[in-house]
Amino acid sequence: MKVKVISVFRDKLTGKYYTPGEMIEVAEESRVLDMESRKLAERVEVKLPEVKAPEEKKEVKISLFEKEFEKKTLIDALKSIGVQASGNMKEETLLAKVSELDEESIAKLKEALGIE
């Protein structure tokens, strides 16, 4: 833990002299308490970097067949009809995959999405 020297003193363990304003690292809590009680040093709050709460991923909606679908729903439906799709694909890529389908596959996709 870091402490700031507020009065000149000689370290009883190392024999080193410290002057006011110096910042020193002290491992043991008992030594810090001793220095504070004798008005030789004061604790310096170590600011920890702020940990941001993970942002909630908002679901991406994709317009298809005049309806809105969650990206995951569309991916699952495409997979169920044998089309290769994954969660890291962009929306444009998924829509391109749908546009490449023949009429029979489009009918199966609509059925998988619960449209027909």
XYZ file of C-alpha atoms in Angstrom:
116
model
C 0.000 0.000 0.000
C 1.269 3.469 -0.779
C 1.867 6.001 1.947
C 2.955 9.623 1.769
C 5.651 10.747 4.188
C 4.521 13.758 6.261
C 7.440 14.017 8.700
C 11.167 13.228 8.406
C 11.973 9.788 9.776
C 14.431 6.935 9.508
C 13.008 3.541 8.589
C 13.636 1.192 11.524
C 14.002 -1.793 9.191
C 16.203 -0.393 6.421
C 17.823 2.601 8.110
C 16.858 4.811 5.168
C 15.790 8.416 5.775
C 12.545 9.679 4.285
C 11.463 13.287 3.759
C 7.978 14.832 3.585
C 6.255 14.390 0.236
C 7.953 11.097 -0.631
C 5.714 8.221 -1.650
C 6.739 4.818 -0.373
C 5.333 1.326 -0.734
C 4.636 -0.541 2.516
C 3.550 -4.160 2.389
C 2.425 -4.731 5.991
C -0.718 -3.121 7.348
C 0.807 -3.036 10.855
C 3.702 -0.829 9.645
C 1.258 1.555 7.982
C -0.751 1.796 11.206
C 2.454 2.395 13.185
C 3.581 5.200 10.844
C 0.119 6.774 10.947
C -0.068 6.635 14.755
C 3.305 8.391 15.035
C 2.311 10.988 12.402
C 5.163 9.956 10.100
C 3.085 9.043 7.040
C -0.466 8.906 5.765
C -2.215 6.476 3.468
C -2.706 7.435 -0.125
C -5.831 6.055 -1.690
C -4.974 4.050 -4.719
C -7.612 4.706 -7.328
C -8.583 1.521 -9.032
C -9.599 1.821 -12.641
C -13.353 1.878 -12.972
C -14.770 -1.379 -14.089
C -17.654 -0.731 -16.415
C -20.548 -3.086 -16.264
C -20.737 -5.101 -19.433
C -23.160 -3.507 -21.809
C -26.170 -5.546 -22.608
C -26.068 -6.620 -26.183
C -29.156 -5.331 -27.827
C -30.764 -7.824 -30.124
C -30.359 -7.001 -33.754
C -33.631 -7.023 -35.648
C -33.669 -8.014 -39.297
C -36.545 -7.156 -41.641
C -37.553 -10.079 -43.794
C -40.850 -10.935 -45.494
C -42.318 -7.664 -44.157
C -41.687 -8.728 -40.545
C -38.983 -8.137 -37.958
C -36.948 -11.080 -36.673
C -34.174 -11.322 -34.138
C -30.875 -12.172 -35.769
C -30.561 -15.391 -33.749
C -34.030 -16.508 -34.816
C -33.171 -16.019 -38.487
C -29.865 -17.878 -38.083
C -31.589 -20.813 -36.376
C -34.232 -20.925 -39.123
C -31.582 -20.864 -41.870
C -29.662 -23.655 -40.163
C -32.834 -25.730 -39.843
C -33.268 -25.715 -43.638
C -29.626 -26.610 -44.252
C -28.163 -23.169 -45.000
C -24.798 -22.428 -43.443
C -25.183 -19.443 -41.083
C -23.528 -18.261 -37.881
C -23.938 -15.568 -35.240
C -20.913 -13.584 -36.358
C -22.304 -13.004 -39.855
C -23.393 -9.483 -40.701
C -27.056 -8.798 -41.349
C -26.293 -8.060 -45.020
C -24.654 -11.486 -45.403
C -27.646 -13.238 -43.881
C -30.034 -11.377 -46.180
C -27.823 -12.303 -49.155
C -28.073 -15.956 -48.113
C -31.874 -15.630 -48.062
C -31.919 -13.974 -51.509
C -29.929 -16.914 -52.938
C -32.607 -19.410 -51.883
C -34.941 -21.043 -54.399
C -38.726 -20.974 -53.972
C -38.862 -24.314 -52.182
C -36.190 -23.239 -49.673
C -37.926 -19.890 -49.131
C -41.153 -21.760 -48.317
C -39.251 -23.920 -45.808
C -37.646 -20.807 -44.290
C -41.036 -19.094 -43.916
C -42.347 -22.222 -42.243
C -39.333 -22.328 -39.883
C -39.926 -18.667 -39.014
C -43.611 -19.366 -38.368
C -44.894 -17.221 -41.239
C -46.718 -19.925 -43.198
